[in-house]
Each structure stands twice: as structure tokens, then as C-alpha cells.
mmCIF file of C-alpha atoms in Angstrom:
data_model
loop_
_atom_site.group_PDB
_atom_site.id
_atom_site.type_symbol
_atom_site.label_atom_id
_atom_site.label_comp_id
_atom_site.label_asym_id
_atom_site.label_seq_id
_atom_site.Cartn_x
_atom_site.Cartn_y
_atom_site.Cartn_z
ATOM 1 C CA MET P 1 29.396 20.517 0.259
ATOM 2 C CA SER P 2 30.454 17.315 -2.271
ATOM 3 C CA LEU P 3 30.148 14.023 -0.929
ATOM 4 C CA ASN P 4 31.828 11.330 -3.555
ATOM 5 C CA ILE P 5 29.356 8.630 -3.972
ATOM 6 C CA LYS P 6 31.531 6.411 -5.970
ATOM 7 C CA ASN P 7 33.976 6.998 -8.889
ATOM 8 C CA ASN P 8 33.408 9.933 -10.565
ATOM 9 C CA VAL P 9 29.935 10.557 -8.841
ATOM 10 C CA TYR P 10 29.248 13.212 -6.122
ATOM 11 C CA TRP P 11 26.393 14.399 -4.215
ATOM 12 C CA VAL P 12 26.222 18.416 -4.250
ATOM 13 C CA GLY P 13 22.840 18.515 -3.060
ATOM 14 C CA LYS P 14 21.388 20.792 0.180
ATOM 15 C CA ILE P 15 20.512 19.325 3.710
ATOM 16 C CA ASP P 16 17.413 21.267 4.905
ATOM 17 C CA TRP P 17 17.275 20.579 8.576
ATOM 18 C CA GLU P 18 14.910 23.633 9.666
ATOM 19 C CA LEU P 19 12.132 22.225 6.806
ATOM 20 C CA ARG P 20 8.957 21.447 8.685
ATOM 21 C CA LYS P 21 6.503 21.754 6.346
ATOM 22 C CA PHE P 22 6.324 20.085 2.811
ATOM 23 C CA HIS P 23 3.828 20.684 -0.511
ATOM 24 C CA GLY P 24 2.648 23.925 1.036
ATOM 25 C CA GLY P 25 1.544 22.616 4.444
ATOM 26 C CA GLU P 26 0.490 19.697 3.308
ATOM 27 C CA TYR P 27 3.082 17.193 4.839
ATOM 28 C CA SER P 28 4.961 17.157 7.698
ATOM 29 C CA THR P 29 8.687 16.838 7.683
ATOM 30 C CA HIS P 30 9.746 16.400 11.585
ATOM 31 C CA ARG P 31 13.107 15.360 10.616
ATOM 32 C CA GLY P 32 13.862 17.840 8.057
ATOM 33 C CA THR P 33 14.827 16.758 4.358
ATOM 34 C CA THR P 34 17.875 16.868 1.569
ATOM 35 C CA TYR P 35 17.197 18.033 -1.595
ATOM 36 C CA ASN P 36 19.633 15.737 -3.877
ATOM 37 C CA SER P 37 21.250 17.096 -6.578
ATOM 38 C CA TYR P 38 24.183 14.724 -8.351
ATOM 39 C CA LEU P 39 27.014 15.494 -10.137
ATOM 40 C CA ILE P 40 29.169 13.224 -12.626
ATOM 41 C CA LYS P 41 32.651 14.098 -13.901
ATOM 42 C CA GLU P 42 33.234 11.500 -17.185
ATOM 43 C CA ASP P 43 34.591 12.542 -19.983
ATOM 44 C CA LYS P 44 31.043 14.346 -20.533
ATOM 45 C CA ILE P 45 30.002 16.162 -17.194
ATOM 46 C CA ALA P 46 26.828 15.662 -16.343
ATOM 47 C CA LEU P 47 24.634 17.482 -13.296
ATOM 48 C CA PHE P 48 21.306 15.854 -12.118
ATOM 49 C CA ASP P 49 18.765 18.101 -11.108
ATOM 50 C CA THR P 50 19.166 21.070 -8.967
ATOM 51 C CA VAL P 51 17.426 22.157 -5.120
ATOM 52 C CA TRP P 52 14.663 24.145 -3.935
ATOM 53 C CA ALA P 53 14.423 27.795 -4.838
ATOM 54 C CA PRO P 54 15.758 29.185 -1.329
ATOM 55 C CA PHE P 55 18.803 27.855 -2.185
ATOM 56 C CA SER P 56 19.308 28.693 -5.437
ATOM 57 C CA LYS P 57 22.057 31.032 -4.667
ATOM 58 C CA GLU P 58 24.189 28.876 -2.108
ATOM 59 C CA PHE P 59 23.837 25.971 -4.932
ATOM 60 C CA VAL P 60 24.919 27.227 -7.656
ATOM 61 C CA SER P 61 27.883 29.200 -5.463
ATOM 62 C CA ASN P 62 28.824 25.681 -4.179
ATOM 63 C CA LEU P 63 28.731 24.237 -7.611
ATOM 64 C CA ALA P 64 31.104 26.501 -9.152
ATOM 65 C CA LYS P 65 33.376 25.823 -6.467
ATOM 66 C CA GLU P 66 33.325 21.822 -7.281
ATOM 67 C CA ILE P 67 33.363 22.746 -11.497
ATOM 68 C CA ASP P 68 33.765 25.552 -14.165
ATOM 69 C CA LEU P 69 29.963 25.788 -14.635
ATOM 70 C CA SER P 70 30.971 26.144 -18.436
ATOM 71 C CA LYS P 71 31.930 22.372 -18.866
ATOM 72 C CA ILE P 72 28.810 20.962 -17.348
ATOM 73 C CA ASP P 73 28.240 19.185 -20.750
ATOM 74 C CA PHE P 74 24.688 17.657 -19.836
ATOM 75 C CA ILE P 75 22.064 19.045 -16.942
ATOM 76 C CA ILE P 76 19.379 16.110 -16.461
ATOM 77 C CA ALA P 77 15.917 17.236 -15.217
ATOM 78 C CA SER P 78 14.551 13.531 -13.880
ATOM 79 C CA HIS P 79 11.428 15.553 -12.107
ATOM 80 C CA ALA P 80 9.852 19.517 -12.410
ATOM 81 C CA GLU P 81 8.411 19.846 -9.601
ATOM 82 C CA ILE P 82 10.010 23.230 -7.226
ATOM 83 C CA ASP P 83 12.269 21.168 -4.758
ATOM 84 C CA HIS P 84 14.242 19.493 -7.575
ATOM 85 C CA SER P 85 14.288 22.315 -10.055
ATOM 86 C CA GLY P 86 14.118 25.298 -8.258
ATOM 87 C CA ALA P 87 17.731 26.388 -8.625
ATOM 88 C CA LEU P 88 17.442 25.640 -12.257
ATOM 89 C CA PRO P 89 16.611 29.222 -13.366
ATOM 90 C CA GLU P 90 19.793 30.385 -11.182
ATOM 91 C CA LEU P 91 21.814 27.987 -12.900
ATOM 92 C CA MET P 92 20.756 28.880 -16.410
ATOM 93 C CA ARG P 93 21.019 32.523 -16.048
ATOM 94 C CA HIS P 94 25.142 31.321 -15.910
ATOM 95 C CA ILE P 95 25.187 28.569 -18.627
ATOM 96 C CA PRO P 96 21.988 29.726 -21.019
ATOM 97 C CA ASN P 97 22.528 27.145 -23.549
ATOM 98 C CA THR P 98 23.398 24.064 -21.862
ATOM 99 C CA PRO P 99 20.717 20.857 -22.881
ATOM 100 C CA ILE P 100 18.642 20.022 -20.196
ATOM 101 C CA TYR P 101 17.373 16.077 -20.946
ATOM 102 C CA CYS P 102 13.643 15.580 -19.450
ATOM 103 C CA THR P 103 10.623 13.506 -20.709
ATOM 104 C CA LYS P 104 7.989 15.112 -23.030
ATOM 105 C CA ASN P 105 5.830 16.448 -19.857
ATOM 106 C CA GLY P 106 9.294 17.481 -18.355
ATOM 107 C CA VAL P 107 9.365 20.158 -20.692
ATOM 108 C CA LYS P 108 5.674 20.851 -20.701
ATOM 109 C CA SER P 109 6.284 20.982 -16.856
ATOM 110 C CA LEU P 110 9.815 22.936 -16.250
ATOM 111 C CA GLN P 111 8.029 25.528 -19.313
ATOM 112 C CA GLY P 112 5.254 25.603 -17.483
ATOM 113 C CA HIS P 113 6.860 26.393 -13.778
ATOM 114 C CA TYR P 114 9.403 28.791 -15.224
ATOM 115 C CA HIS P 115 8.196 30.303 -18.482
ATOM 116 C CA GLN P 116 11.712 29.495 -20.521
ATOM 117 C CA ASP P 117 12.540 27.946 -23.653
ATOM 118 C CA TRP P 118 15.830 26.432 -22.712
ATOM 119 C CA ASN P 119 17.763 23.939 -24.504
ATOM 120 C CA PHE P 120 15.342 20.590 -23.913
ATOM 121 C CA ASN P 121 16.109 17.200 -25.152
ATOM 122 C CA VAL P 122 13.554 15.084 -24.793
ATOM 123 C CA VAL P 123 14.091 11.682 -24.004
ATOM 124 C CA LYS P 124 11.953 8.577 -23.675
ATOM 125 C CA THR P 125 12.925 4.863 -21.962
ATOM 126 C CA GLY P 126 15.945 2.501 -23.651
ATOM 127 C CA ASP P 127 17.393 6.070 -25.064
ATOM 128 C CA ARG P 128 20.981 6.582 -24.276
ATOM 129 C CA LEU P 129 23.531 9.408 -23.619
ATOM 130 C CA SER P 130 27.099 8.952 -23.949
ATOM 131 C CA LEU P 131 29.723 9.820 -21.099
ATOM 132 C CA GLY P 132 32.519 8.685 -23.062
ATOM 133 C CA GLN P 133 33.396 5.391 -21.347
ATOM 134 C CA LYS P 134 30.015 5.237 -19.439
ATOM 135 C CA GLU P 135 26.359 5.858 -20.644
ATOM 136 C CA LEU P 136 23.201 7.112 -19.047
ATOM 137 C CA VAL P 137 20.053 5.342 -19.865
ATOM 138 C CA PHE P 138 16.573 6.972 -19.271
ATOM 139 C CA ILE P 139 13.819 5.317 -18.410
ATOM 140 C CA GLU P 140 10.557 6.602 -17.995
ATOM 141 C CA ALA P 141 8.438 6.683 -14.426
ATOM 142 C CA PRO P 142 5.128 8.822 -15.354
ATOM 143 C CA MET P 143 3.342 8.940 -12.179
ATOM 144 C CA LEU P 144 5.926 8.243 -9.709
ATOM 145 C CA HIS P 145 4.671 11.043 -8.847
ATOM 146 C CA TRP P 146 4.433 13.170 -11.577
ATOM 147 C CA PRO P 147 3.446 12.389 -15.317
ATOM 148 C CA ASP P 148 7.010 13.933 -16.256
ATOM 149 C CA SER P 149 9.042 11.600 -13.746
ATOM 150 C CA MET P 150 12.183 9.596 -14.549
ATOM 151 C CA PHE P 151 14.689 7.038 -13.540
ATOM 152 C CA CYS P 152 18.506 7.442 -15.114
ATOM 153 C CA TYR P 153 20.893 4.216 -15.032
ATOM 154 C CA LEU P 154 24.540 5.009 -14.997
ATOM 155 C CA THR P 155 26.599 2.063 -16.749
ATOM 156 C CA GLU P 156 29.666 0.620 -15.324
ATOM 157 C CA ASP P 157 29.045 2.109 -11.977
ATOM 158 C CA ASN P 158 25.564 0.492 -11.541
ATOM 159 C CA ILE P 159 23.756 3.692 -10.070
ATOM 160 C CA LEU P 160 20.043 3.909 -10.731
ATOM 161 C CA PHE P 161 18.849 8.029 -10.131
ATOM 162 C CA SER P 162 15.451 7.357 -8.871
ATOM 163 C CA ASN P 163 14.451 10.943 -8.275
ATOM 164 C CA ASP P 164 11.286 10.547 -5.687
ATOM 165 C CA ALA P 165 10.833 6.810 -5.546
ATOM 166 C CA PHE P 166 12.610 5.298 -2.677
ATOM 167 C CA GLY P 167 13.511 8.561 -0.866
ATOM 168 C CA GLN P 168 12.587 9.926 2.690
ATOM 169 C CA HIS P 169 12.069 13.630 4.304
ATOM 170 C CA TYR P 170 14.983 12.968 6.415
ATOM 171 C CA ALA P 171 17.728 14.885 7.235
ATOM 172 C CA SER P 172 21.232 13.116 8.290
ATOM 173 C CA GLU P 173 24.750 14.041 7.402
ATOM 174 C CA TYR P 174 25.581 10.878 6.815
ATOM 175 C CA MET P 175 23.771 10.449 3.813
ATOM 176 C CA PHE P 176 24.041 6.822 3.005
ATOM 177 C CA ASN P 177 21.297 3.820 4.375
ATOM 178 C CA ASP P 178 23.923 2.053 6.063
ATOM 179 C CA LEU P 179 25.072 4.701 8.430
ATOM 180 C CA VAL P 180 21.781 6.141 9.463
ATOM 181 C CA ASP P 181 19.292 5.680 12.500
ATOM 182 C CA GLN P 182 17.472 2.123 11.076
ATOM 183 C CA SER P 183 14.144 2.871 12.462
ATOM 184 C CA GLU P 184 14.657 6.348 11.701
ATOM 185 C CA LEU P 185 14.996 5.804 8.439
ATOM 186 C CA PHE P 186 12.520 3.413 7.503
ATOM 187 C CA SER P 187 9.920 4.938 9.681
ATOM 188 C CA GLU P 188 10.561 7.965 7.432
ATOM 189 C CA GLY P 189 10.517 5.882 4.167
ATOM 190 C CA ILE P 190 6.875 4.175 4.743
ATOM 191 C CA LYS P 191 5.622 7.890 5.555
ATOM 192 C CA TYR P 192 6.688 9.135 2.796
ATOM 193 C CA TYR P 193 5.211 5.878 0.163
ATOM 194 C CA ALA P 194 1.876 6.099 2.616
ATOM 195 C CA ASN P 195 1.145 10.090 2.096
ATOM 196 C CA ILE P 196 2.864 10.439 -1.436
ATOM 197 C CA LEU P 197 2.887 7.211 -3.462
ATOM 198 C CA THR P 198 0.016 5.250 -2.381
ATOM 199 C CA PRO P 199 -2.128 6.465 -5.311
ATOM 200 C CA TYR P 200 0.518 5.316 -7.741
ATOM 201 C CA SER P 201 1.053 1.645 -6.266
ATOM 202 C CA PRO P 202 -0.146 0.098 -9.190
ATOM 203 C CA MET P 203 2.400 1.661 -11.334
ATOM 204 C CA VAL P 204 4.944 1.300 -8.508
ATOM 205 C CA ILE P 205 4.959 -2.338 -9.188
ATOM 206 C CA LYS P 206 4.627 -2.034 -12.679
ATOM 207 C CA LYS P 207 7.664 -0.100 -13.151
ATOM 208 C CA ILE P 208 9.947 -2.054 -10.745
ATOM 209 C CA LYS P 209 8.764 -4.897 -12.389
ATOM 210 C CA GLU P 210 9.909 -3.312 -15.851
ATOM 211 C CA ILE P 211 13.243 -2.069 -14.100
ATOM 212 C CA LEU P 212 13.933 -5.856 -12.976
ATOM 213 C CA GLY P 213 13.347 -7.425 -16.171
ATOM 214 C CA PHE P 214 16.140 -4.776 -17.747
ATOM 215 C CA ASN P 215 18.699 -7.374 -15.596
ATOM 216 C CA LEU P 216 20.769 -4.338 -14.754
ATOM 217 C CA PRO P 217 23.223 -4.865 -12.138
ATOM 218 C CA LEU P 218 22.792 -2.263 -8.992
ATOM 219 C CA ASP P 219 24.903 -1.046 -6.691
ATOM 220 C CA ILE P 220 23.384 2.373 -5.373
ATOM 221 C CA ILE P 221 20.203 3.848 -5.530
ATOM 222 C CA CYS P 222 20.588 7.171 -5.481
ATOM 223 C CA THR P 223 17.188 8.944 -4.448
ATOM 224 C CA SER P 224 16.754 12.488 -4.539
ATOM 225 C CA HIS P 225 14.941 13.057 -0.783
ATOM 226 C CA GLY P 226 17.183 11.611 2.072
ATOM 227 C CA VAL P 227 19.532 8.775 2.133
ATOM 228 C CA ILE P 228 21.605 7.173 -0.770
ATOM 229 C CA TRP P 229 21.335 3.145 -0.666
ATOM 230 C CA ARG P 230 24.552 1.811 -1.099
ATOM 231 C CA ASN P 231 23.643 -0.939 1.441
ATOM 232 C CA LYS P 232 21.957 -3.609 -0.227
ATOM 233 C CA PRO P 233 19.854 -1.403 -1.852
ATOM 234 C CA GLU P 234 17.293 -3.838 -3.086
ATOM 235 C CA GLN P 235 16.240 -4.060 0.559
ATOM 236 C CA ILE P 236 13.993 -1.045 -0.232
ATOM 237 C CA VAL P 237 13.120 -2.189 -3.444
ATOM 238 C CA GLU P 238 11.605 -5.167 -2.103
ATOM 239 C CA ARG P 239 9.524 -3.164 0.771
ATOM 240 C CA TYR P 240 8.420 -1.060 -2.481
ATOM 241 C CA LEU P 241 6.995 -3.983 -3.421
ATOM 242 C CA ASP P 242 5.563 -5.228 -0.108
ATOM 243 C CA TRP P 243 3.747 -1.296 0.329
ATOM 244 C CA ALA P 244 2.776 -1.469 -3.086
ATOM 245 C CA ASP P 245 0.554 -4.516 -3.010
ATOM 246 C CA ASN P 246 -2.568 -3.305 -0.861
ATOM 247 C CA TYR P 247 -0.260 -3.337 2.268
ATOM 248 C CA GLN P 248 -1.650 -3.963 5.779
ATOM 249 C CA GLU P 249 -0.646 -5.615 9.129
ATOM 250 C CA ASN P 250 -2.721 -6.841 12.084
ATOM 251 C CA GLN P 251 -3.601 -3.090 13.700
ATOM 252 C CA ILE P 252 -6.352 -1.139 13.971
ATOM 253 C CA SER P 253 -6.407 2.675 13.902
ATOM 254 C CA ILE P 254 -9.403 4.587 15.704
ATOM 255 C CA ILE P 255 -9.427 7.997 14.289
ATOM 256 C CA TYR P 256 -11.757 10.652 15.891
ATOM 257 C CA ASP P 257 -11.998 14.161 16.714
ATOM 258 C CA THR P 258 -14.373 14.955 19.693
ATOM 259 C CA MET P 259 -16.021 18.274 21.543
ATOM 260 C CA TRP P 260 -17.319 17.680 25.141
ATOM 261 C CA ASN P 261 -15.283 13.949 25.340
ATOM 262 C CA GLY P 262 -18.206 12.089 24.688
ATOM 263 C CA THR P 263 -16.829 11.047 20.990
ATOM 264 C CA ARG P 264 -13.091 9.917 22.722
ATOM 265 C CA VAL P 265 -15.280 8.316 25.236
ATOM 266 C CA MET P 266 -16.511 6.003 22.746
ATOM 267 C CA ALA P 267 -13.348 5.640 21.063
ATOM 268 C CA GLU P 268 -11.628 4.295 23.869
ATOM 269 C CA LYS P 269 -14.684 1.957 24.936
ATOM 270 C CA ILE P 270 -14.410 0.532 21.280
ATOM 271 C CA ALA P 271 -10.639 0.038 21.643
ATOM 272 C CA LYS P 272 -11.342 -1.913 24.683
ATOM 273 C CA GLY P 273 -13.829 -4.512 23.149
ATOM 274 C CA ILE P 274 -11.550 -4.730 19.965
ATOM 275 C CA LYS P 275 -8.785 -5.942 22.419
ATOM 276 C CA GLU P 276 -11.318 -8.593 24.013
ATOM 277 C CA GLY P 277 -12.461 -9.500 20.741
ATOM 278 C CA ASP P 278 -8.874 -9.929 19.402
ATOM 279 C CA LYS P 279 -6.204 -9.915 21.993
ATOM 280 C CA GLU P 280 -3.392 -10.008 18.706
ATOM 281 C CA VAL P 281 -4.487 -7.184 17.125
ATOM 282 C CA ASN P 282 -2.289 -3.974 17.630
ATOM 283 C CA VAL P 283 -5.321 -0.830 18.144
ATOM 284 C CA LYS P 284 -3.952 2.447 18.067
ATOM 285 C CA LEU P 285 -6.063 5.857 18.975
ATOM 286 C CA PHE P 286 -5.377 9.070 16.897
ATOM 287 C CA ASN P 287 -7.233 12.572 18.140
ATOM 288 C CA LEU P 288 -7.257 14.209 15.360
ATOM 289 C CA ASP P 289 -7.192 17.669 17.019
ATOM 290 C CA LYS P 290 -4.006 16.853 18.552
ATOM 291 C CA ARG P 291 -1.680 14.280 16.051
ATOM 292 C CA ASP P 292 -0.363 15.304 13.050
ATOM 293 C CA LYS P 293 -2.526 14.452 10.061
ATOM 294 C CA ASN P 294 0.718 12.292 8.112
ATOM 295 C CA ASP P 295 1.580 10.284 10.764
ATOM 296 C CA VAL P 296 -2.003 9.499 11.147
ATOM 297 C CA ILE P 297 -2.485 8.526 7.360
ATOM 298 C CA THR P 298 0.790 6.316 7.689
ATOM 299 C CA GLU P 299 -0.548 4.709 10.337
ATOM 300 C CA VAL P 300 -4.286 3.913 8.560
ATOM 301 C CA PHE P 301 -1.926 2.634 5.337
ATOM 302 C CA LYS P 302 -0.678 0.093 7.686
ATOM 303 C CA SER P 303 -3.788 -0.877 8.761
ATOM 304 C CA LYS P 304 -6.241 -3.264 8.135
ATOM 305 C CA ALA P 305 -9.361 -1.763 9.241
ATOM 306 C CA ILE P 306 -10.090 1.871 10.512
ATOM 307 C CA MET P 307 -12.457 3.431 12.621
ATOM 308 C CA VAL P 308 -13.627 6.974 12.044
ATOM 309 C CA GLY P 309 -15.185 8.877 14.693
ATOM 310 C CA SER P 310 -16.908 12.368 15.238
ATOM 311 C CA PRO P 311 -20.014 14.312 17.197
ATOM 312 C CA THR P 312 -22.184 15.719 14.674
ATOM 313 C CA ILE P 313 -22.123 19.396 14.515
ATOM 314 C CA ASN P 314 -24.221 21.686 12.292
ATOM 315 C CA ARG P 315 -25.392 18.691 10.828
ATOM 316 C CA GLY P 316 -21.791 17.493 9.544
ATOM 317 C CA ILE P 317 -18.423 16.525 10.648
ATOM 318 C CA LEU P 318 -15.658 17.961 12.852
ATOM 319 C CA VAL P 319 -12.956 20.069 10.360
ATOM 320 C CA SER P 320 -10.367 17.680 11.783
ATOM 321 C CA VAL P 321 -12.161 14.384 10.222
ATOM 322 C CA ALA P 322 -13.752 15.974 7.203
ATOM 323 C CA GLY P 323 -9.974 17.553 6.241
ATOM 324 C CA ILE P 324 -8.398 14.039 6.977
ATOM 325 C CA LEU P 325 -10.842 12.020 4.804
ATOM 326 C CA GLU P 326 -10.406 13.955 2.301
ATOM 327 C CA GLU P 327 -7.020 13.214 1.986
ATOM 328 C CA ILE P 328 -7.592 9.477 2.587
ATOM 329 C CA LYS P 329 -10.199 9.917 -0.569
ATOM 330 C CA GLY P 330 -7.182 10.944 -2.716
ATOM 331 C CA LEU P 331 -4.814 8.552 -1.711
ATOM 332 C CA LYS P 332 -6.958 5.518 -2.885
ATOM 333 C CA PHE P 333 -6.764 2.858 -0.356
ATOM 334 C CA LYS P 334 -7.399 -0.478 -1.244
ATOM 335 C CA ASN P 335 -8.460 -3.459 0.525
ATOM 336 C CA LYS P 336 -9.494 -2.012 3.998
ATOM 337 C CA LYS P 337 -12.383 -2.019 6.178
ATOM 338 C CA ALA P 338 -13.530 0.330 7.901
ATOM 339 C CA ALA P 339 -16.547 1.778 10.181
ATOM 340 C CA ALA P 340 -18.321 4.951 11.863
ATOM 341 C CA PHE P 341 -19.010 6.209 15.122
ATOM 342 C CA GLY P 342 -20.124 9.370 16.834
ATOM 343 C CA CYS P 343 -22.012 11.189 19.425
ATOM 344 C CA TYR P 344 -25.379 13.649 18.936
ATOM 345 C CA GLY P 345 -27.328 15.957 20.417
ATOM 346 C CA TRP P 346 -30.137 15.940 18.432
ATOM 347 C CA SER P 347 -30.393 15.543 14.589
ATOM 348 C CA GLY P 348 -27.056 12.973 14.238
ATOM 349 C CA GLU P 349 -25.836 12.943 10.691
ATOM 350 C CA SER P 350 -21.908 12.212 11.044
ATOM 351 C CA VAL P 351 -22.088 8.580 11.308
ATOM 352 C CA LYS P 352 -23.699 8.466 7.942
ATOM 353 C CA ILE P 353 -21.466 11.505 6.696
ATOM 354 C CA ILE P 354 -18.218 9.084 7.538
ATOM 355 C CA ASN P 355 -19.551 6.336 6.040
ATOM 356 C CA ALA P 356 -20.642 7.864 2.682
ATOM 357 C CA ILE P 357 -16.859 9.393 2.111
ATOM 358 C CA LEU P 358 -15.144 6.344 3.642
ATOM 359 C CA LYS P 359 -17.408 4.180 0.892
ATOM 360 C CA GLU P 360 -16.721 6.816 -1.834
ATOM 361 C CA SER P 361 -12.761 5.889 -0.965
ATOM 362 C CA GLY P 362 -12.586 2.534 -1.267
ATOM 363 C CA PHE P 363 -12.985 1.240 1.815
ATOM 364 C CA ASN P 364 -15.441 -1.821 2.674
ATOM 365 C CA ILE P 365 -18.078 -0.638 5.086
ATOM 366 C CA VAL P 366 -18.580 -3.413 7.924
ATOM 367 C CA ASP P 367 -22.086 -2.183 9.415
ATOM 368 C CA GLU P 368 -24.065 1.193 9.479
ATOM 369 C CA GLY P 369 -21.728 2.277 12.442
ATOM 370 C CA LEU P 370 -22.422 3.483 16.175
ATOM 371 C CA ARG P 371 -24.358 6.456 17.234
ATOM 372 C CA VAL P 372 -24.727 7.817 20.875
ATOM 373 C CA MET P 373 -26.912 10.532 22.067
ATOM 374 C CA TRP P 374 -24.973 13.032 24.048
ATOM 375 C CA ASN P 375 -22.514 12.032 26.449
ATOM 376 C CA PRO P 376 -21.814 8.232 26.919
ATOM 377 C CA ASP P 377 -23.779 6.498 29.881
ATOM 378 C CA ASN P 378 -22.912 3.243 31.399
ATOM 379 C CA GLU P 379 -25.256 1.706 28.633
ATOM 380 C CA SER P 380 -23.759 3.209 26.031
ATOM 381 C CA MET P 381 -20.229 2.375 27.311
ATOM 382 C CA ALA P 382 -20.922 -1.161 27.271
ATOM 383 C CA SER P 383 -22.570 -1.146 24.038
ATOM 384 C CA CYS P 384 -19.501 0.462 22.316
ATOM 385 C CA ILE P 385 -17.163 -2.282 23.771
ATOM 386 C CA GLU P 386 -19.788 -4.765 22.465
ATOM 387 C CA TYR P 387 -19.309 -2.996 19.451
ATOM 388 C CA GLY P 388 -15.497 -2.677 19.238
ATOM 389 C CA ARG P 389 -15.482 -6.707 20.456
ATOM 390 C CA GLN P 390 -17.845 -7.440 16.924
ATOM 391 C CA PHE P 391 -15.829 -5.592 14.815
ATOM 392 C CA ALA P 392 -12.780 -7.007 15.694
ATOM 393 C CA LEU P 393 -14.554 -10.726 14.825
ATOM 394 C CA ASN P 394 -15.654 -8.866 10.914
ATOM 395 C CA VAL P 395 -11.796 -7.745 10.306
ATOM 396 C CA PRO P 396 -9.576 -10.560 10.580
ATOM 397 C CA LEU P 397 -6.397 -10.477 8.889
#
């Protein structure tokens, strides 16, 4: 199946309705995803990227119905990650000498994945490739989100092929941003940014400003996952500039796990205190044993402050808490405050451990945290409420 995007530009990718985990098991995809490949049929014919390896034969078979494979003049490899390049080995079996245009790091990545010495052509920002009446203009985008990533702009049609930027893991037959459910679209968009692009926010701002500085007309953004932005594509660019600028809402997220409900009781009483201290703030609680970690990380991204709770176990913290803290550390959130809490029976190290990790992760630690011995009694619950009230006063938006 192909879909006409504009004039001689066609989508020839794959909609994956069944995908529920991505990057191994690191990223949840509740709404599936798409692997977007594009075919440009001008005087010269160019193919942008392929699809994930499990769909290689299907992709090449469908592509052959769209065009004689031997007539493809150029392959543009915007990014070597397997979800975009996975069908490349199968395609190159049919057209082994077709030139592949990619960045210098793209060559390294593709060779590292597939151990093939294909006909690589290295490009850098500002290089152009003629398709006849129109040209492709290459724009390197290192660390958005791999060293090899690049954008490409098609003149006359004013289309930006943005690879992993501006995308979402979102399966839809509609394929265009103006046709899908807007709440679903932006929910998946912010989740995608929070979990994948947050560490590279300074580079996101720099690259967007660089592209805007070219003063190129922009009618469509063709992403590599999810919908194609044809209606006011600047809206997702503006969202990215907001998200990249130490984004936060008037929200405090309490994330925790519990053994015998003591830490859960603490979390709920702290939340009650926060609302007493600030009636306007949005307080959300997440039991990490029962919630999807990528959804929780999205809420952390949106929050001005977080509170992290775990009981002490074997002089450590619960695995679910340790796991999400490890991911949070890698995401390098900025300008957010944090505190720790938890129950203990005899040694009580959990709060100290959590605070240390949060500090290492770049959070501003509000205080030493709150510990409660054994299950909270009425006095301890009152102290949790007061602790939440004081926390709210310490983290104004």
C-alpha cells in the first residue's frame, strides 16, 4: 500500500498495529507505531529509509509493485537504527549497487549493523542532490537522537523529512495529523519526546533554530514514526521548542512502590498535604509496580517536582524504584525539585539512597526526606500530611 503525500511523493512504509514494546523492552507502545518510508518519483527516483527488519520481505515486495526496483536512483538513509534500516539488506540484495546517501556516522552505523560495504555516499549539511527539477538538501542532526541522524528538505514541494524528530509511536490508517484524534496524537508526541529526546534538548533547540534560520518554506513534515504533519506543521515545531526548554507544568508527581502498604499510605497522606498547601497544583500518584514506566516518565517530564518513595529492603530500595531512577538519571531532567520518603523496619537506608540518586540525576533536593518506622500510625500520617504541605510551599511554579 502506498499513500500520496504531495505531487510525486509517496509513503511506502508499514503500519505496525501489534507493537507493544520498542527498543527491546525499554519503551511501551500502547498504540502501536508506523515505520515511515518515502518514495520520490521525479526525473530521478529517491527512496527515504526502509522499515523494521521483521517486515523486510513484505516491504520490498510492496515496493516492487510501486516501482521497478532497478529504477531507484538513490537511497537516503537518514538514520541507521534498525527500525529504519532493517529492510535495507533485503532491498540491497535486489539492487546492490544503488548509492546510499548518509552522514559519515551513518556509514559507521550501517556497517556496524550489517557488515556490508555498500555504495555509500557521505553528505553533510548544505549538500544537495538533484532529482531533476527539484533538489534534496541535507541537514545533519547529530544526537537527534543518534550521532548519524540527519534531516532532508525537498525543494519546490517544501517538505522536511525529519526522521525521528517530531514523531510519535502511533499507528493510524489516517496517517495525517489533521485526521487523527488530537489528544491521542499529542499524548504520544510528548511521551516520545520525554522518553527519547529529553537528554538532547539543548541540541533540539539549536537544530530547530538553525533550520528556521534557513528561511525555507515549510508545508509538510514527514516523520519516521507516526503521523505526517501537513496541517500547520509549525505547531509541532513550537511544541518541541517548549518541551526542550526545561518544560514543566504546575504538577507534582509522587512515584513509589510499597511492600506492606506503609509507603503507599505515606504517599497518599503526602498528596493530601500537598493539596492543602497548594489547591491549584495537580498532584498525581503512581505505584511503580502497577503503572507503565514510560507513562510515569512522561509525567515526571511534565512535573515541576517529584517525590520518590520506597521502603528499605536489604539496606536498599525496591527494584521498580531503582529501575525507574536509573532511567531518570539518563534522561538528564533540568530545573526540577525532588524529595524522598519511605518506611523501614530497622536500618532505613532507602530515603538516603533515593536522595543521592536524585541529586546525581540533576534534581534540586528540597530536604533530607521523610522516614517512617514500620506502618504509619496516626501521628506518622499527620507528619506525612504536614510534610506534603511544606513541600508544596517549597516548589512554587
